[in-house]
């Protein structure tokens, strides 16, 4: 379920419609997906095969969820910020820059990333993948 949510949010970006498309028309290639989600996969594998029954196995599951929440918030903030950001600032200098500038942030993208991460974490919690409190 978590991976479906990540896939859905990633594929429904609006850069192409706003004219801010990147190489491959804004789509992610295998290298991008594997490179940015490898920590989540490692945590999942450790949870399943290595430390599945220890008292701390829930930390591997939490690491998996946190990894994909991070990937989702990066994707959503980038897509929403580039498509709908009204004022875009460079994160290092806070100077106003054009849409699509590397390292730039917008209020719209920041709000979207917070909402997306909370949504994905809530889905994980509702499905019983995260226990609160964890111990």
mmCIF file with all atom_site columns, C-alpha atoms in Angstrom:
data_model
loop_
_atom_site.group_PDB
_atom_site.id
_atom_site.type_symbol
_atom_site.label_atom_id
_atom_site.label_alt_id
_atom_site.label_comp_id
_atom_site.label_asym_id
_atom_site.label_entity_id
_atom_site.label_seq_id
_atom_site.pdbx_PDB_ins_code
_atom_site.Cartn_x
_atom_site.Cartn_y
_atom_site.Cartn_z
_atom_site.occupancy
_atom_site.B_iso_or_equiv
_atom_site.pdbx_formal_charge
_atom_site.auth_seq_id
_atom_site.auth_comp_id
_atom_site.auth_asym_id
_atom_site.auth_atom_id
_atom_site.pdbx_PDB_model_num
ATOM 1   C CA . UNK A 1 1   ? 0.000  0.000   0.000   1.00 0.00 ? 1   UNK A CA 1
ATOM 2   C CA . UNK A 1 2   ? 2.799  2.408   0.890   1.00 0.00 ? 2   UNK A CA 1
ATOM 3   C CA . UNK A 1 3   ? 4.626  1.797   -2.366  1.00 0.00 ? 3   UNK A CA 1
ATOM 4   C CA . UNK A 1 4   ? 1.403  2.320   -4.328  1.00 0.00 ? 4   UNK A CA 1
ATOM 5   C CA . UNK A 1 5   ? 0.893  5.699   -2.626  1.00 0.00 ? 5   UNK A CA 1
ATOM 6   C CA . UNK A 1 6   ? 4.460  6.690   -3.460  1.00 0.00 ? 6   UNK A CA 1
ATOM 7   C CA . UNK A 1 7   ? 4.027  5.591   -7.095  1.00 0.00 ? 7   UNK A CA 1
ATOM 8   C CA . UNK A 1 8   ? 0.706  7.441   -7.431  1.00 0.00 ? 8   UNK A CA 1
ATOM 9   C CA . UNK A 1 9   ? 2.050  10.704  -6.029  1.00 0.00 ? 9   UNK A CA 1
ATOM 10  C CA . UNK A 1 10  ? 5.243  10.507  -8.091  1.00 0.00 ? 10  UNK A CA 1
ATOM 11  C CA . UNK A 1 11  ? 3.506  9.866   -11.400 1.00 0.00 ? 11  UNK A CA 1
ATOM 12  C CA . UNK A 1 12  ? 0.909  12.588  -11.019 1.00 0.00 ? 12  UNK A CA 1
ATOM 13  C CA . UNK A 1 13  ? 3.335  15.491  -11.044 1.00 0.00 ? 13  UNK A CA 1
ATOM 14  C CA . UNK A 1 14  ? 2.418  18.485  -13.123 1.00 0.00 ? 14  UNK A CA 1
ATOM 15  C CA . UNK A 1 15  ? 5.775  19.783  -14.371 1.00 0.00 ? 15  UNK A CA 1
ATOM 16  C CA . UNK A 1 16  ? 5.064  18.814  -17.976 1.00 0.00 ? 16  UNK A CA 1
ATOM 17  C CA . UNK A 1 17  ? 1.808  20.797  -18.025 1.00 0.00 ? 17  UNK A CA 1
ATOM 18  C CA . UNK A 1 18  ? 3.552  23.835  -16.552 1.00 0.00 ? 18  UNK A CA 1
ATOM 19  C CA . UNK A 1 19  ? 6.466  23.742  -18.996 1.00 0.00 ? 19  UNK A CA 1
ATOM 20  C CA . UNK A 1 20  ? 9.118  22.831  -16.427 1.00 0.00 ? 20  UNK A CA 1
ATOM 21  C CA . UNK A 1 21  ? 9.784  19.349  -17.777 1.00 0.00 ? 21  UNK A CA 1
ATOM 22  C CA . UNK A 1 22  ? 13.117 17.692  -17.191 1.00 0.00 ? 22  UNK A CA 1
ATOM 23  C CA . UNK A 1 23  ? 14.913 15.048  -19.216 1.00 0.00 ? 23  UNK A CA 1
ATOM 24  C CA . UNK A 1 24  ? 12.705 12.007  -19.861 1.00 0.00 ? 24  UNK A CA 1
ATOM 25  C CA . UNK A 1 25  ? 9.702  14.408  -19.785 1.00 0.00 ? 25  UNK A CA 1
ATOM 26  C CA . UNK A 1 26  ? 9.735  14.584  -15.979 1.00 0.00 ? 26  UNK A CA 1
ATOM 27  C CA . UNK A 1 27  ? 9.557  10.808  -15.504 1.00 0.00 ? 27  UNK A CA 1
ATOM 28  C CA . UNK A 1 28  ? 11.805 8.967   -13.111 1.00 0.00 ? 28  UNK A CA 1
ATOM 29  C CA . UNK A 1 29  ? 14.190 6.358   -14.453 1.00 0.00 ? 29  UNK A CA 1
ATOM 30  C CA . UNK A 1 30  ? 15.267 3.152   -12.703 1.00 0.00 ? 30  UNK A CA 1
ATOM 31  C CA . UNK A 1 31  ? 18.448 4.781   -11.371 1.00 0.00 ? 31  UNK A CA 1
ATOM 32  C CA . UNK A 1 32  ? 16.480 7.532   -9.659  1.00 0.00 ? 32  UNK A CA 1
ATOM 33  C CA . UNK A 1 33  ? 14.025 5.136   -8.073  1.00 0.00 ? 33  UNK A CA 1
ATOM 34  C CA . UNK A 1 34  ? 16.646 2.648   -6.887  1.00 0.00 ? 34  UNK A CA 1
ATOM 35  C CA . UNK A 1 35  ? 19.076 5.315   -5.713  1.00 0.00 ? 35  UNK A CA 1
ATOM 36  C CA . UNK A 1 36  ? 16.557 7.224   -3.654  1.00 0.00 ? 36  UNK A CA 1
ATOM 37  C CA . UNK A 1 37  ? 14.757 4.278   -2.130  1.00 0.00 ? 37  UNK A CA 1
ATOM 38  C CA . UNK A 1 38  ? 17.600 1.873   -1.391  1.00 0.00 ? 38  UNK A CA 1
ATOM 39  C CA . UNK A 1 39  ? 17.569 2.649   2.350   1.00 0.00 ? 39  UNK A CA 1
ATOM 40  C CA . UNK A 1 40  ? 13.906 1.652   2.504   1.00 0.00 ? 40  UNK A CA 1
ATOM 41  C CA . UNK A 1 41  ? 14.603 -1.600  0.688   1.00 0.00 ? 41  UNK A CA 1
ATOM 42  C CA . UNK A 1 42  ? 17.520 -2.413  2.981   1.00 0.00 ? 42  UNK A CA 1
ATOM 43  C CA . UNK A 1 43  ? 15.339 -1.799  6.045   1.00 0.00 ? 43  UNK A CA 1
ATOM 44  C CA . UNK A 1 44  ? 12.602 -4.004  4.588   1.00 0.00 ? 44  UNK A CA 1
ATOM 45  C CA . UNK A 1 45  ? 15.053 -6.828  3.865   1.00 0.00 ? 45  UNK A CA 1
ATOM 46  C CA . UNK A 1 46  ? 16.599 -6.589  7.336   1.00 0.00 ? 46  UNK A CA 1
ATOM 47  C CA . UNK A 1 47  ? 13.133 -6.695  8.851   1.00 0.00 ? 47  UNK A CA 1
ATOM 48  C CA . UNK A 1 48  ? 12.182 -9.791  6.885   1.00 0.00 ? 48  UNK A CA 1
ATOM 49  C CA . UNK A 1 49  ? 15.358 -11.862 6.754   1.00 0.00 ? 49  UNK A CA 1
ATOM 50  C CA . UNK A 1 50  ? 17.851 -10.875 9.422   1.00 0.00 ? 50  UNK A CA 1
ATOM 51  C CA . UNK A 1 51  ? 16.347 -9.369  12.542  1.00 0.00 ? 51  UNK A CA 1
ATOM 52  C CA . UNK A 1 52  ? 12.661 -10.226 12.113  1.00 0.00 ? 52  UNK A CA 1
ATOM 53  C CA . UNK A 1 53  ? 11.932 -11.513 15.637  1.00 0.00 ? 53  UNK A CA 1
ATOM 54  C CA . UNK A 1 54  ? 14.101 -9.332  17.844  1.00 0.00 ? 54  UNK A CA 1
ATOM 55  C CA . UNK A 1 55  ? 12.589 -6.727  20.189  1.00 0.00 ? 55  UNK A CA 1
ATOM 56  C CA . UNK A 1 56  ? 13.896 -3.998  17.870  1.00 0.00 ? 56  UNK A CA 1
ATOM 57  C CA . UNK A 1 57  ? 12.546 -5.303  14.563  1.00 0.00 ? 57  UNK A CA 1
ATOM 58  C CA . UNK A 1 58  ? 9.940  -2.520  14.532  1.00 0.00 ? 58  UNK A CA 1
ATOM 59  C CA . UNK A 1 59  ? 12.800 -0.048  14.033  1.00 0.00 ? 59  UNK A CA 1
ATOM 60  C CA . UNK A 1 60  ? 13.547 -1.604  10.618  1.00 0.00 ? 60  UNK A CA 1
ATOM 61  C CA . UNK A 1 61  ? 9.882  -1.164  9.673   1.00 0.00 ? 61  UNK A CA 1
ATOM 62  C CA . UNK A 1 62  ? 9.964  2.412   10.933  1.00 0.00 ? 62  UNK A CA 1
ATOM 63  C CA . UNK A 1 63  ? 13.122 2.992   8.860   1.00 0.00 ? 63  UNK A CA 1
ATOM 64  C CA . UNK A 1 64  ? 11.347 1.608   5.790   1.00 0.00 ? 64  UNK A CA 1
ATOM 65  C CA . UNK A 1 65  ? 8.377  3.930   6.279   1.00 0.00 ? 65  UNK A CA 1
ATOM 66  C CA . UNK A 1 66  ? 10.561 6.950   7.064   1.00 0.00 ? 66  UNK A CA 1
ATOM 67  C CA . UNK A 1 67  ? 12.626 6.314   3.935   1.00 0.00 ? 67  UNK A CA 1
ATOM 68  C CA . UNK A 1 68  ? 9.572  6.329   1.703   1.00 0.00 ? 68  UNK A CA 1
ATOM 69  C CA . UNK A 1 69  ? 8.026  9.316   3.492   1.00 0.00 ? 69  UNK A CA 1
ATOM 70  C CA . UNK A 1 70  ? 11.247 11.178  2.742   1.00 0.00 ? 70  UNK A CA 1
ATOM 71  C CA . UNK A 1 71  ? 11.187 10.107  -0.912  1.00 0.00 ? 71  UNK A CA 1
ATOM 72  C CA . UNK A 1 72  ? 7.538  11.126  -1.220  1.00 0.00 ? 72  UNK A CA 1
ATOM 73  C CA . UNK A 1 73  ? 8.023  14.524  0.405   1.00 0.00 ? 73  UNK A CA 1
ATOM 74  C CA . UNK A 1 74  ? 10.973 15.265  -1.889  1.00 0.00 ? 74  UNK A CA 1
ATOM 75  C CA . UNK A 1 75  ? 8.966  14.309  -4.967  1.00 0.00 ? 75  UNK A CA 1
ATOM 76  C CA . UNK A 1 76  ? 5.799  16.140  -3.965  1.00 0.00 ? 76  UNK A CA 1
ATOM 77  C CA . UNK A 1 77  ? 7.556  19.326  -2.861  1.00 0.00 ? 77  UNK A CA 1
ATOM 78  C CA . UNK A 1 78  ? 9.465  19.443  -6.121  1.00 0.00 ? 78  UNK A CA 1
ATOM 79  C CA . UNK A 1 79  ? 6.436  18.801  -8.323  1.00 0.00 ? 79  UNK A CA 1
ATOM 80  C CA . UNK A 1 80  ? 4.029  21.129  -6.496  1.00 0.00 ? 80  UNK A CA 1
ATOM 81  C CA . UNK A 1 81  ? 6.638  23.834  -5.988  1.00 0.00 ? 81  UNK A CA 1
ATOM 82  C CA . UNK A 1 82  ? 7.578  23.874  -9.665  1.00 0.00 ? 82  UNK A CA 1
ATOM 83  C CA . UNK A 1 83  ? 3.977  23.773  -10.843 1.00 0.00 ? 83  UNK A CA 1
ATOM 84  C CA . UNK A 1 84  ? 2.223  26.052  -8.349  1.00 0.00 ? 84  UNK A CA 1
ATOM 85  C CA . UNK A 1 85  ? 4.915  27.915  -6.419  1.00 0.00 ? 85  UNK A CA 1
ATOM 86  C CA . UNK A 1 86  ? 4.268  31.644  -6.503  1.00 0.00 ? 86  UNK A CA 1
ATOM 87  C CA . UNK A 1 87  ? 7.487  32.884  -4.879  1.00 0.00 ? 87  UNK A CA 1
ATOM 88  C CA . UNK A 1 88  ? 10.513 30.629  -5.192  1.00 0.00 ? 88  UNK A CA 1
ATOM 89  C CA . UNK A 1 89  ? 13.551 31.203  -2.960  1.00 0.00 ? 89  UNK A CA 1
ATOM 90  C CA . UNK A 1 90  ? 17.027 29.735  -3.166  1.00 0.00 ? 90  UNK A CA 1
ATOM 91  C CA . UNK A 1 91  ? 17.466 27.812  0.069   1.00 0.00 ? 91  UNK A CA 1
ATOM 92  C CA . UNK A 1 92  ? 21.060 28.957  0.623   1.00 0.00 ? 92  UNK A CA 1
ATOM 93  C CA . UNK A 1 93  ? 20.583 32.707  0.100   1.00 0.00 ? 93  UNK A CA 1
ATOM 94  C CA . UNK A 1 94  ? 16.785 33.214  0.216   1.00 0.00 ? 94  UNK A CA 1
ATOM 95  C CA . UNK A 1 95  ? 17.002 35.232  -3.004  1.00 0.00 ? 95  UNK A CA 1
ATOM 96  C CA . UNK A 1 96  ? 14.022 34.976  -5.344  1.00 0.00 ? 96  UNK A CA 1
ATOM 97  C CA . UNK A 1 97  ? 14.804 32.697  -8.306  1.00 0.00 ? 97  UNK A CA 1
ATOM 98  C CA . UNK A 1 98  ? 12.868 31.269  -11.284 1.00 0.00 ? 98  UNK A CA 1
ATOM 99  C CA . UNK A 1 99  ? 10.872 28.031  -11.063 1.00 0.00 ? 99  UNK A CA 1
ATOM 100 C CA . UNK A 1 100 ? 12.930 24.897  -11.569 1.00 0.00 ? 100 UNK A CA 1
ATOM 101 C CA . UNK A 1 101 ? 16.121 26.276  -10.006 1.00 0.00 ? 101 UNK A CA 1
ATOM 102 C CA . UNK A 1 102 ? 18.068 23.544  -8.201  1.00 0.00 ? 102 UNK A CA 1
ATOM 103 C CA . UNK A 1 103 ? 17.915 23.994  -4.418  1.00 0.00 ? 103 UNK A CA 1
ATOM 104 C CA . UNK A 1 104 ? 14.948 26.357  -4.546  1.00 0.00 ? 104 UNK A CA 1
ATOM 105 C CA . UNK A 1 105 ? 11.938 26.127  -2.212  1.00 0.00 ? 105 UNK A CA 1
ATOM 106 C CA . UNK A 1 106 ? 8.440  27.557  -2.147  1.00 0.00 ? 106 UNK A CA 1
ATOM 107 C CA . UNK A 1 107 ? 5.760  27.796  0.510   1.00 0.00 ? 107 UNK A CA 1
ATOM 108 C CA . UNK A 1 108 ? 3.379  25.738  -1.651  1.00 0.00 ? 108 UNK A CA 1
ATOM 109 C CA . UNK A 1 109 ? 5.916  22.947  -2.123  1.00 0.00 ? 109 UNK A CA 1
ATOM 110 C CA . UNK A 1 110 ? 6.830  22.930  1.563   1.00 0.00 ? 110 UNK A CA 1
ATOM 111 C CA . UNK A 1 111 ? 3.197  22.646  2.660   1.00 0.00 ? 111 UNK A CA 1
ATOM 112 C CA . UNK A 1 112 ? 2.594  19.898  0.092   1.00 0.00 ? 112 UNK A CA 1
ATOM 113 C CA . UNK A 1 113 ? 5.567  17.873  1.330   1.00 0.00 ? 113 UNK A CA 1
ATOM 114 C CA . UNK A 1 114 ? 4.415  18.068  4.944   1.00 0.00 ? 114 UNK A CA 1
ATOM 115 C CA . UNK A 1 115 ? 0.898  16.960  4.001   1.00 0.00 ? 115 UNK A CA 1
ATOM 116 C CA . UNK A 1 116 ? 2.201  14.111  1.798   1.00 0.00 ? 116 UNK A CA 1
ATOM 117 C CA . UNK A 1 117 ? 4.520  12.765  4.506   1.00 0.00 ? 117 UNK A CA 1
ATOM 118 C CA . UNK A 1 118 ? 1.802  12.949  7.137   1.00 0.00 ? 118 UNK A CA 1
ATOM 119 C CA . UNK A 1 119 ? -0.594 11.174  4.785   1.00 0.00 ? 119 UNK A CA 1
ATOM 120 C CA . UNK A 1 120 ? 1.815  8.328   4.037   1.00 0.00 ? 120 UNK A CA 1
ATOM 121 C CA . UNK A 1 121 ? 2.781  7.957   7.702   1.00 0.00 ? 121 UNK A CA 1
ATOM 122 C CA . UNK A 1 122 ? -0.922 7.929   8.637   1.00 0.00 ? 122 UNK A CA 1
ATOM 123 C CA . UNK A 1 123 ? -1.625 5.195   6.088   1.00 0.00 ? 123 UNK A CA 1
ATOM 124 C CA . UNK A 1 124 ? 1.193  3.124   7.589   1.00 0.00 ? 124 UNK A CA 1
ATOM 125 C CA . UNK A 1 125 ? -0.184 3.710   11.083  1.00 0.00 ? 125 UNK A CA 1
ATOM 126 C CA . UNK A 1 126 ? -3.758 2.842   10.037  1.00 0.00 ? 126 UNK A CA 1
ATOM 127 C CA . UNK A 1 127 ? -2.512 -0.417  8.515   1.00 0.00 ? 127 UNK A CA 1
ATOM 128 C CA . UNK A 1 128 ? -0.755 -1.310  11.772  1.00 0.00 ? 128 UNK A CA 1
ATOM 129 C CA . UNK A 1 129 ? 2.744  -1.031  10.360  1.00 0.00 ? 129 UNK A CA 1
ATOM 130 C CA . UNK A 1 130 ? 3.693  1.575   12.948  1.00 0.00 ? 130 UNK A CA 1
ATOM 131 C CA . UNK A 1 131 ? 2.882  1.096   16.590  1.00 0.00 ? 131 UNK A CA 1
ATOM 132 C CA . UNK A 1 132 ? 2.575  4.203   18.747  1.00 0.00 ? 132 UNK A CA 1
ATOM 133 C CA . UNK A 1 133 ? 4.321  4.366   21.136  1.00 0.00 ? 133 UNK A CA 1
ATOM 134 C CA . UNK A 1 134 ? 6.881  2.076   19.471  1.00 0.00 ? 134 UNK A CA 1
ATOM 135 C CA . UNK A 1 135 ? 8.176  0.415   22.640  1.00 0.00 ? 135 UNK A CA 1
#
